[in-house]
């Protein structure tokens, strides 16, 4: 072997370890959109279609959707669903939508809303929405029953980051485990952008709808607004303030029955024997709306004719992260929750999983915190001492079944494994907690030294 050949082989051997060394992991972009790309611009075809419950979900629902700015006051058509392809037989009911303009980095879009009322309870309807010279597909939607009946619903914590990439699998797994779900609750921070009109939030909303594809068209979707549905206006000036994202009021067609001053981010509705109330934690913490929301919640729950009640809010009453506390939430809301014996409080924000009762000596309300998305936080000592079970570094979804005097709750991982489960049994107005231990997997803790960006308080970004 010649000297030159031996030298070349030796060089290859010496360089081999470096060639096979793994490069440091990099944080994945929050969207798949290249810089400057406008691939999510609105078009003549309806997109971002979402159905939401009316205050009385047995007799109505509402739909929001988007088109380009050529479409003004389009129609929604609806008819009882039949097996013939001649949907409605030319006699479909027509509802004219209201329209608002939304300016984003992807250009101008028209956001539409149609409220459908006067429907028959527990009836399957076919409906579609109009674009410019075109229509969406026909979708199916079943109204709620008029009285209490078995109900399956889904609850998701924050989706927020890398929705298409990493939330898609969670939502699809949830649909596999609950194919009969009629309602989907999202506990806020659906996107990360915050709402600054020229920011990336419009791309993030596009990817949220891609990740949720099929769910908001088929299932009544009821989200809470999180802090990332707000943005800072006049930041670092004396005029700095929190402002609601322009996307939020037009992306979902939510009931218009909210608390004074926060009508766009609070609402309530009834669904098959359960009263749901959705609150705005960001406005309580940052904008001083705690008294108004507490008084409103008190009235909503005082009039509840149903056996069960569920409250949804983005920020948890008790923090999971070590550097957070939400005393004002507890001060304003805990007395109302106790007074009306609320059953569940569904929360997000702290990007981990935890469960506890509102009061150490009580069984209800059960306070839940969960996360569906990619951003994951570490749990602080206080939460470790007061919550069980807990989970870090885990994407989750929750399935709830309400059937007569029993409410069953399951938290499952992104692969469908059972992580937490319990039942609430109603004994003449007194609720009893029954733990379900069988089939649960072991507690999951974060084993990484830090997140991709080197933050010790985060497990993953």
XYZ file of C-alpha atoms in Angstrom:
461
model
C 0.000 0.000 0.000
C 1.453 3.335 -0.977
C 2.163 6.012 1.621
C -0.405 8.354 0.098
C -3.155 5.700 0.260
C -2.308 4.819 3.900
C -2.420 8.504 4.806
C -5.806 8.893 3.186
C -7.249 5.858 5.024
C -5.839 7.101 8.334
C -7.427 10.464 7.758
C -10.807 8.804 7.140
C -10.513 6.828 10.397
C -9.608 9.932 12.396
C -12.431 11.905 10.882
C -15.058 9.146 11.272
C -16.155 9.959 14.871
C -16.716 13.591 13.975
C -18.665 12.622 10.880
C -20.979 10.385 12.905
C -21.394 12.714 15.905
C -24.933 13.920 16.357
C -25.500 17.602 15.807
C -27.149 19.474 18.672
C -30.923 19.302 18.514
C -32.554 22.452 17.219
C -35.948 23.808 18.163
C -38.467 23.157 15.419
C -40.019 26.285 13.844
C -43.424 27.131 15.210
C -44.929 26.958 11.719
C -43.832 25.305 8.494
C -44.234 28.555 6.550
C -41.012 29.922 4.979
C -40.174 33.543 5.719
C -42.172 35.848 3.452
C -44.452 33.073 2.219
C -48.167 33.939 1.939
C -49.425 30.421 1.331
C -52.129 30.847 3.955
C -53.835 33.776 2.261
C -57.632 33.584 2.062
C -59.188 32.498 -1.220
C -62.602 32.262 -2.831
C -63.023 28.862 -1.187
C -64.317 28.710 2.420
C -61.764 27.567 4.973
C -61.131 27.699 8.758
C -64.652 26.423 9.292
C -65.713 25.898 12.910
C -69.069 25.039 14.461
C -69.723 26.098 18.060
C -72.658 25.460 20.398
C -75.477 27.919 20.848
C -76.528 28.796 24.383
C -79.143 26.057 23.994
C -77.246 23.417 22.057
C -80.426 21.386 21.559
C -81.913 23.959 19.223
C -78.994 25.696 17.540
C -75.336 26.192 16.769
C -73.229 28.803 15.027
C -70.542 28.606 12.345
C -67.517 30.785 11.610
C -65.500 30.599 8.396
C -63.124 32.595 6.223
C -62.882 33.665 2.576
C -61.082 36.334 0.627
C -62.359 39.912 0.587
C -64.502 39.382 -2.532
C -67.064 37.478 -0.479
C -69.592 39.607 1.428
C -72.550 38.260 3.431
C -72.364 34.684 2.116
C -74.904 32.018 2.951
C -75.082 28.939 5.131
C -77.453 26.243 3.923
C -78.879 23.593 6.247
C -81.332 20.704 5.949
C -82.144 17.504 7.842
C -79.581 14.925 6.798
C -80.864 12.144 4.546
C -79.336 9.320 2.561
C -80.030 10.857 -0.837
C -77.305 12.965 -2.483
C -79.996 15.538 -3.225
C -79.371 17.225 0.124
C -82.393 19.260 1.130
C -84.157 18.465 -2.117
C -83.739 22.079 -3.175
C -85.510 23.210 0.010
C -82.523 23.742 2.292
C -82.917 26.599 4.721
C -80.682 29.578 3.935
C -79.080 31.859 6.510
C -77.168 34.983 5.480
C -73.925 35.481 7.393
C -72.505 38.626 8.919
C -69.016 39.599 7.759
C -65.989 41.344 9.248
C -62.663 42.210 7.617
C -59.425 40.932 9.151
C -56.076 42.320 7.991
C -53.050 40.061 8.551
C -49.612 39.411 7.094
C -51.416 37.169 4.599
C -53.546 40.071 3.354
C -57.193 40.932 3.860
C -59.702 38.218 4.680
C -63.411 38.274 5.312
C -64.508 36.384 8.422
C -68.110 35.222 8.398
C -70.564 34.125 11.064
C -73.950 32.410 10.724
C -76.198 31.648 13.706
C -78.572 28.741 13.221
C -81.611 28.498 15.502
C -84.997 26.803 15.562
C -83.571 23.292 15.112
C -85.044 20.064 16.450
C -83.208 18.430 19.372
C -81.155 15.283 18.809
C -81.397 15.607 15.048
C -78.714 15.109 12.412
C -78.408 18.035 10.005
C -76.388 18.560 6.831
C -74.953 22.032 6.299
C -72.476 23.907 4.136
C -71.109 27.439 3.790
C -70.593 29.620 0.745
C -67.520 31.171 -0.799
C -67.102 33.145 -4.030
C -68.866 31.051 -6.665
C -68.256 27.912 -4.640
C -69.345 26.029 -1.526
C -67.729 23.990 1.195
C -68.538 20.282 1.411
C -71.735 19.279 3.158
C -70.962 18.539 6.802
C -73.042 16.740 9.423
C -73.936 18.120 12.847
C -76.204 16.520 15.437
C -77.946 18.821 17.881
C -77.925 18.024 21.573
C -80.838 16.287 23.222
C -83.404 18.481 24.947
C -82.930 16.723 28.267
C -80.056 14.981 30.004
C -78.639 12.104 27.973
C -75.290 10.269 27.764
C -72.629 12.680 26.508
C -69.024 12.145 25.436
C -66.745 15.150 25.124
C -63.069 15.944 24.640
C -60.897 18.359 26.613
C -57.503 19.582 25.394
C -54.959 21.699 27.222
C -52.760 24.203 25.366
C -51.990 23.305 21.751
C -50.056 26.536 21.008
C -46.787 25.417 19.387
C -45.992 23.428 16.239
C -49.637 22.605 15.781
C -49.438 20.827 12.440
C -46.253 19.001 13.342
C -46.998 17.795 16.856
C -50.643 18.463 17.787
C -52.192 16.684 14.797
C -51.445 13.236 16.234
C -52.990 14.125 19.607
C -56.282 15.302 18.120
C -56.490 12.298 15.808
C -55.762 9.898 18.672
C -58.487 11.601 20.709
C -60.967 11.086 17.874
C -60.037 7.393 17.738
C -60.688 6.980 21.466
C -63.909 9.007 21.411
C -65.564 8.601 17.997
C -68.909 9.510 19.561
C -67.707 12.819 21.034
C -70.155 15.673 20.378
C -68.273 18.493 22.069
C -64.614 19.584 22.185
C -63.239 21.987 24.822
C -59.881 23.759 24.361
C -58.421 25.428 27.460
C -56.742 28.352 25.694
C -53.455 29.239 23.972
C -54.522 27.513 20.796
C -51.724 29.443 19.035
C -48.594 31.237 20.202
C -48.609 34.363 18.037
C -50.549 36.607 20.381
C -52.450 38.529 17.745
C -50.202 41.369 16.557
C -51.755 41.966 13.152
C -48.592 41.594 11.079
C -47.139 38.728 13.131
C -47.063 35.020 12.457
C -50.351 34.388 14.224
C -52.373 34.059 11.008
C -50.063 31.268 9.851
C -50.390 29.655 13.255
C -54.188 29.767 13.056
C -53.964 28.134 9.633
C -51.911 25.319 11.114
C -54.227 24.954 14.119
C -57.102 24.334 11.721
C -54.939 21.912 9.757
C -54.084 20.000 12.938
C -57.738 19.919 14.022
C -59.009 19.103 10.532
C -62.421 17.419 10.720
C -62.993 18.171 14.386
C -64.325 21.762 14.368
C -66.583 21.008 11.410
C -68.112 17.889 12.982
C -68.051 18.609 16.732
C -69.278 21.635 18.646
C -66.032 23.426 19.533
C -65.828 25.564 22.679
C -62.429 27.205 23.374
C -61.247 29.466 26.167
C -59.052 32.466 25.386
C -55.519 32.181 26.742
C -52.850 34.819 27.289
C -51.450 34.041 23.824
C -54.787 35.071 22.349
C -53.826 38.557 23.584
C -50.879 40.793 22.672
C -49.078 43.711 24.270
C -49.914 47.117 22.844
C -47.487 50.044 23.420
C -45.076 47.646 25.085
C -42.473 49.177 27.453
C -44.328 52.496 27.591
C -46.659 54.000 30.220
C -49.546 53.151 27.872
C -48.721 49.421 27.773
C -51.797 47.212 27.949
C -53.144 43.802 27.041
C -55.274 43.743 23.895
C -57.310 40.832 22.591
C -56.095 39.375 19.305
C -58.193 40.516 16.338
C -58.427 36.852 15.352
C -60.244 35.727 18.479
C -63.679 37.362 18.069
C -64.005 36.191 14.463
C -62.365 32.755 14.425
C -65.120 31.085 16.467
C -68.852 31.878 16.549
C -69.266 31.667 20.333
C -72.435 32.406 22.337
C -72.960 36.112 22.953
C -73.885 35.930 26.627
C -70.625 36.755 28.401
C -69.709 38.827 31.428
C -69.875 42.640 31.122
C -66.643 44.006 29.683
C -65.388 40.611 28.535
C -68.228 39.550 26.281
C -65.855 38.287 23.568
C -63.996 35.873 25.860
C -66.615 34.574 28.303
C -69.773 32.606 27.582
C -71.940 29.742 28.765
C -74.102 27.041 27.222
C -76.105 23.939 28.115
C -75.380 20.578 26.570
C -77.337 17.413 27.450
C -77.647 17.887 31.187
C -74.408 19.821 31.756
C -73.943 23.557 32.162
C -70.621 24.820 30.802
C -69.167 28.232 31.700
C -66.011 29.583 30.021
C -63.967 32.303 31.750
C -61.138 34.648 30.741
C -58.251 34.244 33.191
C -55.995 36.734 31.408
C -58.521 39.520 31.892
C -58.869 38.640 35.572
C -55.109 38.672 36.134
C -54.156 41.646 33.960
C -57.245 43.757 33.318
C -59.105 43.725 36.625
C -62.247 41.917 35.471
C -62.313 39.468 38.387
C -65.345 40.990 40.171
C -67.404 41.193 36.960
C -66.597 37.615 35.972
C -67.252 36.266 39.471
C -70.667 37.973 39.622
C -71.531 36.741 36.142
C -70.441 33.167 36.996
C -72.512 33.286 40.159
C -75.617 34.162 38.127
C -74.900 31.537 35.461
C -74.467 28.767 38.021
C -77.377 29.895 40.217
C -79.748 29.298 37.298
C -78.294 25.879 36.461
C -81.138 23.318 36.254
C -78.765 20.451 35.531
C -77.027 17.852 37.665
C -73.533 18.672 36.382
C -71.499 21.852 35.924
C -68.099 22.379 34.273
C -66.007 25.564 34.242
C -63.201 26.147 31.733
C -60.446 28.748 32.184
C -56.954 29.068 30.764
C -54.824 29.886 33.820
C -55.096 27.378 36.683
C -56.218 28.378 40.139
C -53.163 26.567 41.523
C -49.909 26.824 39.573
C -47.826 23.870 38.438
C -44.692 25.909 37.695
C -42.508 27.025 40.580
C -42.372 30.692 39.566
C -46.124 31.279 39.267
C -49.083 31.943 41.511
C -52.656 32.919 40.710
C -53.996 34.238 44.000
C -56.410 36.669 42.347
C -58.066 33.817 40.444
C -58.647 31.962 43.687
C -59.809 35.100 45.480
C -62.474 35.880 42.888
C -63.525 32.434 41.683
C -63.052 29.918 44.504
C -66.008 31.197 46.590
C -68.319 30.901 43.575
C -67.063 27.428 42.686
C -67.619 26.258 46.268
C -71.030 27.901 46.572
C -72.414 26.165 43.508
C -70.594 22.832 43.966
C -68.986 22.921 40.520
C -67.799 19.485 39.461
C -64.796 20.109 37.192
C -62.539 23.071 36.417
C -60.639 22.461 33.151
C -57.413 24.491 32.788
C -54.183 24.873 30.812
C -51.332 27.425 30.721
C -48.692 25.622 32.817
C -47.789 23.040 30.131
C -47.784 19.960 32.314
C -50.404 17.706 33.901
C -51.745 17.969 37.420
C -54.893 17.264 39.398
C -56.142 18.311 42.815
C -59.356 19.233 44.588
C -60.064 22.908 45.141
C -59.884 22.347 48.906
C -57.645 19.819 50.618
C -60.576 18.358 52.559
C -62.978 18.289 49.602
C -63.604 16.072 46.603
C -65.048 18.637 44.193
C -64.431 20.717 42.285
C -61.672 18.621 40.726
C -59.133 21.031 39.213
C -57.403 19.690 36.094
C -54.417 21.131 34.208
C -53.312 19.537 30.954
C -51.285 20.195 27.796
C -51.743 18.859 24.267
C -48.921 20.696 22.527
C -45.146 20.646 22.206
C -44.093 23.157 24.852
C -43.579 21.350 28.169
C -42.763 22.822 31.602
C -41.269 21.360 34.750
C -43.453 21.125 37.839
C -42.544 23.102 40.950
C -42.240 21.787 44.532
C -45.586 23.180 45.677
C -47.503 21.398 42.936
C -45.537 18.192 43.506
C -46.657 18.264 47.140
C -50.333 19.006 46.478
C -51.233 17.432 43.114
C -51.536 13.804 42.049
C -51.151 12.479 39.539
C -48.714 14.806 37.780
C -46.897 14.489 34.454
C -44.064 16.251 32.656
C -42.824 15.851 29.075
C -46.156 14.328 28.007
C -48.746 15.300 25.400
C -52.255 14.455 26.568
C -55.929 14.570 25.724
C -58.921 13.933 27.953
C -62.152 12.026 27.351
C -65.182 12.705 29.549
C -68.352 10.617 29.653
C -71.463 11.923 31.406
C -74.187 9.345 31.925
C -76.917 9.992 34.448
C -75.497 10.084 37.970
C -71.921 9.237 36.883
C -69.260 11.429 35.264
C -66.230 9.466 34.063
C -62.914 11.190 33.300
C -59.850 9.817 31.496
C -56.564 11.496 30.621
C -54.655 9.679 27.889
C -51.242 10.230 26.343
C -50.596 11.025 22.689
C -50.335 7.275 22.050
C -53.624 6.553 23.824
C -52.232 5.126 27.072
C -54.312 5.734 30.193
C -52.620 8.223 32.506
C -55.318 9.334 34.938
C -58.902 8.256 35.548
C -61.633 8.867 38.075
C -65.391 9.006 38.410
C -67.750 11.400 40.136
C -70.907 9.790 41.503
C -73.909 11.938 42.334
C -75.736 10.868 45.480
C -78.691 13.211 45.745
C -76.616 16.318 45.062
C -73.525 15.207 46.970
C -70.716 14.184 44.643
C -68.307 11.414 45.614
C -64.895 10.887 43.973
C -63.966 7.336 42.939
C -60.391 6.795 41.741
C -59.780 4.349 38.892
C -56.297 2.887 39.216
C -56.450 -0.092 36.862
C -54.583 0.355 33.599
C -52.792 3.599 34.431
C -49.187 3.910 33.320
C -46.451 5.081 35.683
C -45.794 8.728 36.493
C -43.858 10.496 33.761
C -41.179 13.008 34.739
C -38.819 15.012 32.558
C -35.308 13.535 32.462
C -33.671 16.214 30.323
C -31.296 18.747 31.841
C -32.958 21.574 29.987
C -35.015 22.522 26.973
C -33.703 22.950 23.457
C -33.136 26.623 24.264
C -31.283 25.777 27.454
C -34.004 26.776 29.920
C -34.046 24.733 33.089
C -37.734 25.477 33.763
C -38.759 23.836 30.504
C -38.491 20.272 29.375
C -39.158 20.806 25.664
C -39.767 23.601 23.184
